[in-house]
Amino acid sequence: MTPASEPNMENASHEIEAVIEPSSENAEPLVLVRVRDSGTTFKMSPRELNKKTWLDKFSREDVAHIGFLNAATYTDQLVPLSYFPTRKHQLTPAVLLLALVYVGFLMLSNVTGARVIEVKLGWLPVFGPTVVGIPAALIAFPMTYAFSTIITEVYGFRVSRMVIWGGLAVNFMFVVGTWLLSLPPGLPSWEAQNPTLAAAYPALALEFARTFVASTVAYFCGEFINTTFLAKLKIATSGSYLWARVVCSTFVAIVIDSILFCTILFWGRLPREVVFTMIGIQIFVKLIYELVLLPAVATASVRLKRIDKIDYYDYHTNFNPFSFRD
């Protein structure tokens, strides 16, 4: 092969996304290949890829991986597949924008979480003139699931894990800072001119702290359940059935999140039947919310895959939410 015809990263049209270990379904390892222009992926064996028509489509680094993997397979000396690097993508402007909006909705949910708003169901014949209460955060919090779903589907669990922890850190800084700034005594002249605000600020700071505890537990469990399920379902379905995967992962997360949030924040402060009703309504409203957002989530995921040329599969990912070394 002449230097002019050698593949390189600039003209390579295909790249190795991951190497899949042998299993009961495949006797030999498979290579997950991604088409750089379209972002689509497919699986082939090293033996099939180790032909000139295919090797010309890859970079020199990937060609070396294919040749080494093919030789190791034929000689029955297959090295641990953990030695083969799963491609890691750098953060793109789209990831940063998604993360910022995600954190914005998360903070809005925390600020409004303790307020219960009245919802009249008289417009639904099934309920009659029923009035129920729901947390105001129910309007904003489901948006976090939409954005974490997009991030996980396109960029993988590792990126979404970083965003989830980042959102938690920002929220913690906001709550602690608000509480600390409520401790020093206010200027007497200012308190005299703003008595309502002077009395309300310390109470709001304490309420933010209590809401933070409830929302953090629910948020942590719900978000990691959603992203973990979605990433694993993507592998199990080879990237197909996006709508079904999103609905399944989000539904499980919504149920757990709603139970934890309402129980921690309102148990003992509201009658039990009100808390149970609130949990049921939260699950119902969040699920409807996510179903309405589903077309937008699916469309955004597909377009971002094409724009950033990324469609990440978490084959070798450590799904431990507390681990960052993978």
Coordinates of N, CA and C in Angstrom, one line a residue, residues 2-234:
T2 N 0.7 2.1 -0.9 CA 1.5 3.3 -1.0 C 1.0 4.3 0.0
P3 N 1.9 5.3 0.4 CA 1.5 6.3 1.4 C 0.3 7.1 1.0
A4 N 0.1 7.3 -0.3 CA -1.0 8.1 -0.7 C -2.3 7.3 -0.5
S5 N -2.3 6.0 -0.5 CA -3.5 5.2 -0.3 C -3.7 4.8 1.1
E6 N -2.8 5.1 2.0 CA -2.9 4.7 3.4 C -4.1 5.4 4.0
P7 N -4.9 4.7 4.8 CA -6.0 5.4 5.5 C -5.5 6.3 6.6
N8 N -6.2 7.3 6.9 CA -5.9 8.2 8.0 C -7.2 8.7 8.6
M9 N -7.1 9.4 9.7 CA -8.3 9.8 10.4 C -9.1 10.8 9.7
E10 N -8.5 11.6 8.7 CA -9.2 12.6 8.0 C -10.1 12.1 7.0
N11 N -9.7 11.0 6.3 CA -10.5 10.5 5.2 C -11.2 9.2 5.5
A12 N -11.0 8.7 6.7 CA -11.6 7.4 7.1 C -13.1 7.6 7.3
S13 N -13.9 6.8 6.6 CA -15.3 6.9 6.6 C -16.0 6.1 7.7
H14 N -15.3 5.1 8.2 CA -15.8 4.3 9.3 C -14.8 4.3 10.5
E15 N -15.3 3.9 11.6 CA -14.4 3.8 12.8 C -15.0 2.8 13.8
I16 N -14.1 2.2 14.6 CA -14.5 1.2 15.6 C -15.1 2.0 16.8
E17 N -16.3 1.6 17.1 CA -17.0 2.2 18.2 C -16.7 1.3 19.5
A18 N -16.7 0.0 19.4 CA -16.5 -0.9 20.5 C -16.2 -2.3 20.0
V19 N -15.7 -3.1 20.9 CA -15.5 -4.5 20.6 C -16.4 -5.3 21.5
I20 N -17.2 -6.2 21.0 CA -18.2 -6.9 21.8 C -17.7 -8.3 22.1
E21 N -17.7 -8.7 23.3 CA -17.2 -10.0 23.7 C -18.0 -11.2 23.2
P22 N -17.4 -12.3 23.0 CA -18.1 -13.5 22.5 C -19.2 -13.9 23.6
S23 N -20.3 -14.4 23.1 CA -21.4 -14.8 24.0 C -22.1 -16.0 23.4
S24 N -23.2 -16.4 24.0 CA -24.0 -17.6 23.5 C -24.5 -17.3 22.1
E25 N -24.7 -16.0 21.8 CA -25.2 -15.7 20.4 C -24.2 -15.5 19.4
N26 N -23.0 -15.2 19.8 CA -21.9 -15.0 18.8 C -20.6 -15.7 19.4
A27 N -20.1 -16.7 18.6 CA -19.0 -17.5 19.1 C -17.7 -16.7 19.0
E28 N -17.6 -15.7 18.2 CA -16.4 -14.9 18.1 C -16.7 -13.5 18.4
P29 N -15.7 -12.7 18.8 CA -16.0 -11.3 19.1 C -16.5 -10.5 17.9
L30 N -17.2 -9.5 18.1 CA -17.8 -8.7 17.0 C -17.3 -7.2 17.2
V31 N -17.1 -6.6 16.1 CA -16.7 -5.2 16.1 C -17.9 -4.3 15.8
L32 N -18.2 -3.4 16.7 CA -19.3 -2.4 16.4 C -18.7 -1.2 15.6
V33 N -19.1 -1.1 14.4 CA -18.6 -0.1 13.5 C -19.6 1.1 13.3
R34 N -19.0 2.3 13.4 CA -19.9 3.5 13.2 C -19.5 4.2 11.9
V35 N -20.5 4.5 11.1 CA -20.3 5.3 9.9 C -20.2 6.7 10.3
R36 N -19.1 7.4 10.0 CA -18.9 8.7 10.5 C -19.9 9.8 10.0
D37 N -20.2 9.7 8.7 CA -21.1 10.7 8.1 C -22.5 10.6 8.7
S38 N -23.1 9.4 8.8 CA -24.5 9.3 9.2 C -24.6 9.0 10.6
G39 N -23.6 8.5 11.3 CA -23.7 8.1 12.7 C -24.3 6.7 12.9
T40 N -24.7 6.0 11.9 CA -25.3 4.7 12.0 C -24.2 3.7 12.4
T41 N -24.6 2.6 13.0 CA -23.7 1.6 13.5 C -24.2 0.2 13.0
F42 N -23.2 -0.7 12.9 CA -23.5 -2.1 12.6 C -22.4 -3.0 13.2
K43 N -22.7 -4.3 13.2 CA -21.7 -5.2 13.8 C -21.1 -6.1 12.7
M44 N -19.8 -6.4 12.8 CA -19.2 -7.4 11.9 C -18.1 -8.1 12.6
S45 N -17.7 -9.3 12.2 CA -16.7 -10.0 12.8 C -15.3 -9.5 12.3
P46 N -14.2 -9.6 13.1 CA -12.9 -9.2 12.6 C -12.5 -9.9 11.3
R47 N -12.9 -11.1 11.1 CA -12.6 -11.9 9.9 C -13.2 -11.2 8.7
E48 N -14.5 -10.8 8.8 CA -15.1 -10.1 7.7 C -14.5 -8.7 7.4
L49 N -14.1 -8.0 8.5 CA -13.5 -6.7 8.3 C -12.1 -6.7 7.8
N50 N -11.4 -7.8 8.0 CA -10.0 -7.9 7.6 C -9.8 -8.2 6.1
K51 N -10.5 -7.4 5.3 CA -10.4 -7.4 3.9 C -10.1 -6.0 3.3
K52 N -9.4 -5.9 2.2 CA -9.0 -4.6 1.8 C -10.2 -3.6 1.5
T53 N -11.3 -4.2 1.0 CA -12.4 -3.3 0.7 C -13.0 -2.7 2.0
W54 N -12.8 -3.3 3.1 CA -13.3 -2.8 4.4 C -12.1 -2.0 5.0
L55 N -10.9 -2.5 5.0 CA -9.8 -1.8 5.7 C -9.5 -0.4 5.2
D56 N -9.8 -0.2 3.9 CA -9.6 1.1 3.3 C -10.5 2.1 3.9
K57 N -11.5 1.7 4.6 CA -12.5 2.7 5.1 C -12.1 3.1 6.5
F58 N -11.1 2.5 7.1 CA -10.7 2.8 8.5 C -9.4 3.6 8.6
S59 N -9.2 4.1 9.8 CA -7.9 4.8 10.0 C -6.8 3.7 10.3
R60 N -5.6 4.1 10.2 CA -4.5 3.2 10.5 C -4.6 2.5 11.9
E61 N -5.0 3.3 12.8 CA -5.1 2.8 14.2 C -6.2 1.7 14.2
D62 N -7.3 2.0 13.6 CA -8.4 1.0 13.6 C -8.0 -0.3 12.8
V63 N -7.3 -0.1 11.7 CA -6.8 -1.2 10.9 C -5.9 -2.1 11.7
A64 N -5.0 -1.5 12.5 CA -4.2 -2.3 13.4 C -5.0 -3.1 14.4
H65 N -6.0 -2.4 15.0 CA -6.9 -3.1 15.9 C -7.6 -4.3 15.3
I66 N -8.1 -4.1 14.1 CA -8.8 -5.2 13.3 C -7.9 -6.3 13.1
G67 N -6.7 -6.0 12.6 CA -5.7 -7.1 12.2 C -5.3 -7.8 13.5
F68 N -5.0 -7.1 14.6 CA -4.6 -7.8 15.8 C -5.7 -8.7 16.3
L69 N -6.9 -8.2 16.3 CA -8.0 -8.9 16.8 C -8.3 -10.1 16.0
N70 N -8.2 -10.0 14.7 CA -8.4 -11.1 13.8 C -7.4 -12.2 14.0
A71 N -6.1 -11.8 14.1 CA -5.0 -12.8 14.3 C -5.2 -13.5 15.7
A72 N -5.6 -12.7 16.7 CA -5.7 -13.3 18.0 C -6.9 -14.3 18.0
T73 N -7.9 -14.0 17.2 CA -9.1 -14.9 17.2 C -8.7 -16.2 16.5
Y74 N -8.0 -16.1 15.4 CA -7.6 -17.3 14.6 C -6.6 -18.2 15.4
T75 N -5.7 -17.6 16.2 CA -4.7 -18.4 16.9 C -5.3 -18.8 18.3
D76 N -6.5 -18.5 18.6 CA -7.2 -18.8 19.8 C -6.4 -18.3 21.0
Q77 N -5.8 -17.1 20.8 CA -5.1 -16.4 21.9 C -5.7 -15.0 22.1
L78 N -7.0 -15.0 22.2 CA -7.7 -13.7 22.4 C -7.4 -13.0 23.7
V79 N -6.9 -11.8 23.6 CA -6.5 -11.1 24.8 C -7.8 -10.5 25.4
P80 N -7.8 -10.1 26.7 CA -9.0 -9.5 27.2 C -9.4 -8.3 26.4
L81 N -10.7 -8.2 26.1 CA -11.2 -7.2 25.2 C -11.2 -5.8 25.9
S82 N -10.9 -5.8 27.2 CA -10.8 -4.5 27.9 C -9.6 -3.7 27.4
Y83 N -8.6 -4.5 26.7 CA -7.5 -3.8 26.2 C -7.8 -3.0 25.0
F84 N -8.9 -3.3 24.3 CA -9.3 -2.5 23.1 C -10.1 -1.3 23.6
P85 N -9.6 -0.1 23.2 CA -10.3 1.1 23.7 C -11.6 1.3 23.1
T86 N -12.6 1.6 24.0 CA -13.9 2.1 23.5 C -13.7 3.6 23.2
R87 N -14.2 4.0 22.0 CA -14.0 5.3 21.6 C -14.6 6.3 22.6
K88 N -13.8 7.3 23.0 CA -14.4 8.3 23.9 C -14.4 9.6 23.2
H89 N -15.6 10.3 23.3 CA -15.8 11.5 22.5 C -15.6 12.7 23.5
Q90 N -15.1 13.8 22.9 CA -14.9 15.0 23.6 C -16.3 15.7 23.7
L91 N -16.4 16.6 24.7 CA -17.6 17.4 24.9 C -17.8 18.3 23.7
T92 N -19.0 18.4 23.2 CA -19.3 19.3 22.1 C -20.1 20.5 22.6
P93 N -20.2 21.5 21.8 CA -21.1 22.7 22.2 C -22.5 22.2 22.6
A94 N -23.0 21.2 21.8 CA -24.4 20.8 22.1 C -24.5 20.2 23.5
V95 N -23.5 19.4 23.9 CA -23.5 18.8 25.3 C -23.6 19.9 26.3
L96 N -22.7 20.9 26.1 CA -22.7 22.0 27.1 C -24.0 22.8 27.2
L97 N -24.6 23.0 26.0 CA -25.9 23.7 26.0 C -27.0 22.8 26.7
L98 N -27.0 21.6 26.4 CA -28.0 20.7 27.0 C -27.8 20.6 28.5
A99 N -26.5 20.6 29.0 CA -26.2 20.5 30.4 C -26.7 21.8 31.1
L100 N -26.5 22.9 30.5 CA -26.9 24.2 31.1 C -28.4 24.3 31.2
V101 N -29.1 23.9 30.2 CA -30.6 24.0 30.3 C -31.1 23.0 31.3
Y102 N -30.4 21.8 31.3 CA -30.8 20.8 32.3 C -30.7 21.3 33.7
V103 N -29.5 21.9 34.0 CA -29.3 22.4 35.4 C -30.3 23.5 35.7
G104 N -30.6 24.3 34.7 CA -31.6 25.4 34.9 C -33.0 24.9 35.4
F105 N -33.5 23.8 34.7 CA -34.7 23.2 35.1 C -34.6 22.5 36.4
L106 N -33.5 22.0 36.7 CA -33.3 21.3 38.0 C -33.4 22.3 39.2
M107 N -32.7 23.5 39.0 CA -32.7 24.5 40.1 C -34.1 25.1 40.2
L108 N -34.8 25.3 39.1 CA -36.2 25.8 39.1 C -37.1 24.8 39.9
S109 N -36.9 23.5 39.7 CA -37.7 22.5 40.4 C -37.4 22.6 41.9
N110 N -36.1 22.8 42.3 CA -35.8 22.8 43.7 C -36.4 24.1 44.4
V111 N -36.4 25.2 43.7 CA -36.9 26.4 44.3 C -38.4 26.4 44.5
T112 N -39.1 25.7 43.5 CA -40.6 25.7 43.6 C -41.1 24.4 44.2
G113 N -40.3 23.5 44.6 CA -40.7 22.2 45.0 C -41.6 22.2 46.2
A114 N -41.4 23.1 47.2 CA -42.2 23.1 48.4 C -43.6 23.7 48.3
R115 N -43.8 24.4 47.2 CA -45.1 25.1 47.0 C -46.1 24.1 46.4
V116 N -47.2 24.0 47.0 CA -48.3 23.1 46.5 C -49.4 24.0 45.8
I117 N -49.6 23.7 44.6 CA -50.6 24.5 43.8 C -51.9 23.7 43.7
E118 N -53.0 24.4 43.5 CA -54.3 23.8 43.4 C -54.6 23.6 41.9
V119 N -55.1 22.4 41.7 CA -55.5 22.0 40.4 C -57.0 21.5 40.4
K120 N -57.8 22.1 39.6 CA -59.2 21.7 39.6 C -59.4 20.7 38.4
L121 N -60.0 19.6 38.7 CA -60.3 18.5 37.7 C -61.7 18.5 37.3
G122 N -62.4 19.6 37.5 CA -63.8 19.6 37.1 C -64.0 19.5 35.6
W123 N -63.0 19.9 34.8 CA -63.1 19.8 33.3 C -63.1 18.4 32.8
L124 N -62.7 17.4 33.8 CA -62.7 16.0 33.4 C -64.0 15.4 34.0
P125 N -64.9 14.8 33.2 CA -66.1 14.3 33.7 C -65.9 13.1 34.7
V126 N -64.8 12.4 34.6 CA -64.5 11.3 35.4 C -64.4 11.7 36.9
F127 N -63.7 12.9 37.1 CA -63.4 13.4 38.4 C -64.5 14.2 39.1
G128 N -65.3 14.9 38.2 CA -66.3 15.8 38.8 C -65.6 17.1 39.3
P129 N -66.2 17.7 40.3 CA -65.6 19.0 40.9 C -64.5 18.7 41.9
T130 N -63.5 17.8 41.5 CA -62.5 17.5 42.4 C -61.3 18.5 42.4
V131 N -60.8 18.8 43.5 CA -59.6 19.7 43.6 C -58.5 19.0 44.3
V132 N -57.3 19.0 43.6 CA -56.2 18.3 44.2 C -55.0 19.2 44.2
G133 N -54.0 18.9 45.0 CA -52.8 19.7 45.1 C -51.6 18.9 44.5
I134 N -50.8 19.7 43.8 CA -49.5 19.1 43.3 C -48.4 20.0 43.5
P135 N -47.2 19.5 43.7 CA -46.0 20.4 43.8 C -45.8 21.3 42.6
A136 N -45.5 22.5 42.8 CA -45.2 23.4 41.6 C -44.1 22.9 40.8
A137 N -43.2 22.2 41.4 CA -42.0 21.7 40.7 C -42.4 20.7 39.6
L138 N -43.6 20.1 39.7 CA -44.1 19.2 38.7 C -44.1 19.8 37.3
I139 N -44.2 21.1 37.2 CA -44.2 21.8 35.9 C -42.8 21.7 35.3
A140 N -41.8 21.8 36.1 CA -40.4 22.0 35.5 C -39.6 20.7 35.5
F141 N -39.8 19.9 36.6 CA -38.9 18.8 36.8 C -38.9 17.7 35.6
P142 N -40.0 17.4 35.1 CA -40.0 16.4 34.0 C -39.1 16.8 32.8
M143 N -38.8 18.1 32.7 CA -37.9 18.5 31.6 C -36.5 18.0 31.8
T144 N -36.1 17.7 33.0 CA -34.8 17.2 33.3 C -34.7 15.8 32.7
Y145 N -35.7 15.0 32.8 CA -35.7 13.7 32.2 C -35.5 13.7 30.7
A146 N -36.2 14.7 30.1 CA -36.1 14.8 28.6 C -34.6 15.1 28.2
F147 N -34.0 16.0 28.9 CA -32.6 16.4 28.5 C -31.6 15.3 28.9
S148 N -31.8 14.6 30.0 CA -30.9 13.6 30.4 C -31.0 12.4 29.4
T149 N -32.3 12.2 28.9 CA -32.5 11.1 27.9 C -31.7 11.4 26.7
I150 N -31.8 12.6 26.2 CA -31.1 13.0 25.0 C -29.6 12.8 25.1
I151 N -29.1 13.3 26.3 CA -27.6 13.2 26.5 C -27.2 11.7 26.5
T152 N -28.0 10.9 27.2 CA -27.6 9.5 27.3 C -27.7 8.8 26.0
E153 N -28.7 9.0 25.3 CA -29.0 8.4 24.0 C -27.9 8.7 23.0
V154 N -27.4 10.0 23.0 CA -26.5 10.4 21.9 C -25.0 10.2 22.4
Y155 N -24.7 10.7 23.7 CA -23.4 10.8 24.1 C -23.0 9.7 25.1
G156 N -23.9 8.9 25.6 CA -23.6 7.8 26.5 C -23.8 8.1 28.0
F157 N -23.7 7.1 28.7 CA -24.0 7.1 30.2 C -22.9 8.0 30.9
R158 N -21.7 7.8 30.4 CA -20.6 8.5 31.1 C -20.8 10.0 31.1
V159 N -21.2 10.6 30.0 CA -21.4 12.0 29.8 C -22.6 12.4 30.7
S160 N -23.7 11.6 30.6 CA -24.9 12.0 31.4 C -24.6 11.9 32.9
R161 N -23.7 10.9 33.3 CA -23.4 10.8 34.7 C -22.6 12.1 35.2
M162 N -21.8 12.6 34.3 CA -21.1 13.8 34.7 C -22.0 15.0 34.8
V163 N -23.0 15.1 33.9 CA -24.0 16.2 33.9 C -24.9 16.1 35.2
I164 N -25.3 14.8 35.5 CA -26.1 14.7 36.7 C -25.4 15.1 38.0
W165 N -24.1 14.7 38.1 CA -23.3 15.1 39.3 C -23.1 16.6 39.2
G166 N -22.9 17.2 38.0 CA -22.7 18.6 37.9 C -24.0 19.4 38.4
G167 N -25.1 18.9 38.0 CA -26.4 19.5 38.4 C -26.6 19.5 39.9
L168 N -26.2 18.3 40.5 CA -26.3 18.2 41.9 C -25.4 19.2 42.6
A169 N -24.2 19.3 42.1 CA -23.2 20.3 42.7 C -23.7 21.7 42.7
V170 N -24.2 22.1 41.5 CA -24.7 23.5 41.4 C -25.9 23.7 42.3
N171 N -26.8 22.7 42.4 CA -27.9 22.8 43.3 C -27.5 23.0 44.7
F172 N -26.5 22.2 45.1 CA -26.0 22.2 46.5 C -25.4 23.6 46.8
M173 N -24.6 24.1 45.9 CA -24.0 25.4 46.1 C -25.1 26.5 46.3
F174 N -26.2 26.4 45.5 CA -27.3 27.4 45.6 C -28.0 27.3 46.9
V175 N -28.3 26.1 47.3 CA -29.0 25.9 48.6 C -28.2 26.3 49.8
V176 N -27.0 25.9 49.8 CA -26.1 26.2 51.0 C -25.8 27.7 51.0
G177 N -25.5 28.3 49.8 CA -25.3 29.7 49.8 C -26.5 30.5 50.2
T178 N -27.7 30.1 49.8 CA -28.9 30.8 50.2 C -29.1 30.8 51.7
W179 N -28.8 29.6 52.3 CA -29.0 29.4 53.7 C -27.9 30.2 54.5
L180 N -26.7 30.2 54.1 CA -25.6 30.9 54.8 C -25.9 32.4 54.7
L181 N -26.4 32.9 53.6 CA -26.6 34.4 53.5 C -27.9 34.8 54.3
S182 N -28.7 33.8 54.8 CA -29.8 34.2 55.6 C -29.5 34.3 57.1
L183 N -28.3 33.8 57.4 CA -27.9 33.8 58.9 C -27.5 35.2 59.4
P184 N -26.7 36.0 58.7 CA -26.4 37.4 59.3 C -27.6 38.2 59.5
P185 N -27.7 39.0 60.5 CA -28.8 39.9 60.7 C -28.9 41.0 59.6
G186 N -30.2 41.3 59.3 CA -30.4 42.3 58.2 C -30.2 43.7 58.7
L187 N -30.0 44.6 57.8 CA -29.9 46.0 58.2 C -31.2 46.5 58.7
P188 N -31.3 47.1 59.9 CA -32.6 47.5 60.5 C -33.4 48.4 59.6
S189 N -32.8 49.3 59.0 CA -33.5 50.3 58.1 C -34.1 49.5 56.9
W190 N -33.4 48.5 56.4 CA -33.9 47.8 55.3 C -35.1 46.9 55.7
E191 N -35.0 46.3 56.9 CA -36.0 45.4 57.4 C -37.3 46.2 57.8
A192 N -37.1 47.5 58.2 CA -38.2 48.3 58.5 C -39.0 48.7 57.2
Q193 N -38.3 48.8 56.1 CA -38.9 49.2 54.9 C -39.5 48.0 54.1
N194 N -38.9 46.8 54.4 CA -39.3 45.5 53.8 C -39.6 44.4 54.8
P195 N -40.6 44.6 55.7 CA -40.8 43.7 56.7 C -41.2 42.3 56.2
T196 N -42.0 42.3 55.2 CA -42.5 41.0 54.7 C -41.3 40.2 54.1
L197 N -40.5 40.8 53.3 CA -39.3 40.2 52.7 C -38.3 39.8 53.8
A198 N -38.1 40.6 54.8 CA -37.2 40.3 55.8 C -37.6 39.1 56.6
A199 N -38.9 38.9 56.8 CA -39.4 37.7 57.6 C -39.4 36.5 56.7
A200 N -39.7 36.7 55.4 CA -39.8 35.5 54.5 C -38.5 34.9 54.1
Y201 N -37.5 35.7 54.0 CA -36.2 35.2 53.4 C -35.6 34.0 54.2
P202 N -35.5 34.2 55.6 CA -34.9 33.0 56.3 C -35.8 31.8 56.2
A203 N -37.2 32.0 56.2 CA -38.0 30.8 56.1 C -37.9 30.2 54.7
L204 N -37.7 31.0 53.7 CA -37.5 30.4 52.4 C -36.2 29.6 52.3
A205 N -35.2 30.2 52.9 CA -33.9 29.5 52.9 C -34.0 28.1 53.5
L206 N -34.7 28.1 54.7 CA -34.8 26.8 55.3 C -35.7 25.8 54.5
E207 N -36.7 26.4 53.8 CA -37.5 25.5 53.0 C -36.8 25.0 51.8
F208 N -35.9 25.8 51.2 CA -35.0 25.4 50.1 C -34.2 24.2 50.6
A209 N -33.7 24.3 51.8 CA -32.8 23.2 52.3 C -33.6 21.9 52.5
R210 N -34.8 22.0 53.0 CA -35.6 20.8 53.1 C -36.0 20.2 51.8
T211 N -36.4 21.1 50.9 CA -36.7 20.6 49.5 C -35.5 20.0 48.9
F212 N -34.3 20.6 49.1 CA -33.1 20.0 48.5 C -32.8 18.6 48.9
V213 N -33.1 18.3 50.2 CA -32.9 16.9 50.7 C -33.8 15.9 49.9
A214 N -35.1 16.3 49.9 CA -36.1 15.4 49.2 C -35.8 15.3 47.7
S215 N -35.5 16.5 47.1 CA -35.3 16.5 45.6 C -34.0 15.8 45.3
T216 N -33.0 15.9 46.1 CA -31.7 15.2 45.8 C -31.8 13.7 45.8
V217 N -32.5 13.2 46.9 CA -32.7 11.7 46.9 C -33.5 11.2 45.7
A218 N -34.6 11.9 45.5 CA -35.4 11.5 44.3 C -34.7 11.7 43.0
Y219 N -34.0 12.8 42.9 CA -33.3 13.2 41.7 C -32.2 12.2 41.4
F220 N -31.4 11.9 42.4 CA -30.3 11.0 42.2 C -30.8 9.6 41.8
C221 N -31.8 9.1 42.5 CA -32.3 7.7 42.2 C -33.0 7.7 40.8
G222 N -33.8 8.7 40.6 CA -34.6 8.7 39.3 C -33.7 8.9 38.1
E223 N -32.8 9.9 38.1 CA -32.0 10.2 37.0 C -31.0 9.0 36.6
F224 N -30.4 8.4 37.6 CA -29.5 7.3 37.4 C -30.2 6.0 36.9
I225 N -31.4 5.8 37.4 CA -32.2 4.7 36.9 C -32.6 4.9 35.5
N226 N -33.0 6.1 35.2 CA -33.4 6.5 33.8 C -32.3 6.3 32.8
T227 N -31.1 6.9 33.1 CA -30.0 6.8 32.2 C -29.4 5.4 32.1
T228 N -29.3 4.7 33.2 CA -28.8 3.3 33.2 C -29.7 2.4 32.4
F229 N -31.0 2.4 32.6 CA -31.9 1.6 31.9 C -31.8 1.9 30.4
L230 N -31.8 3.2 30.1 CA -31.8 3.6 28.7 C -30.5 3.1 28.0
A231 N -29.4 3.3 28.6 CA -28.1 2.9 28.0 C -28.1 1.4 27.8
K232 N -28.6 0.6 28.8 CA -28.5 -0.8 28.7 C -29.5 -1.3 27.6
L233 N -30.7 -0.7 27.6 CA -31.7 -1.1 26.6 C -31.2 -0.8 25.2
K234 N -30.4 0.3 25.0 CA -29.8 0.6 23.7 C -28.9 -0.5 23.2

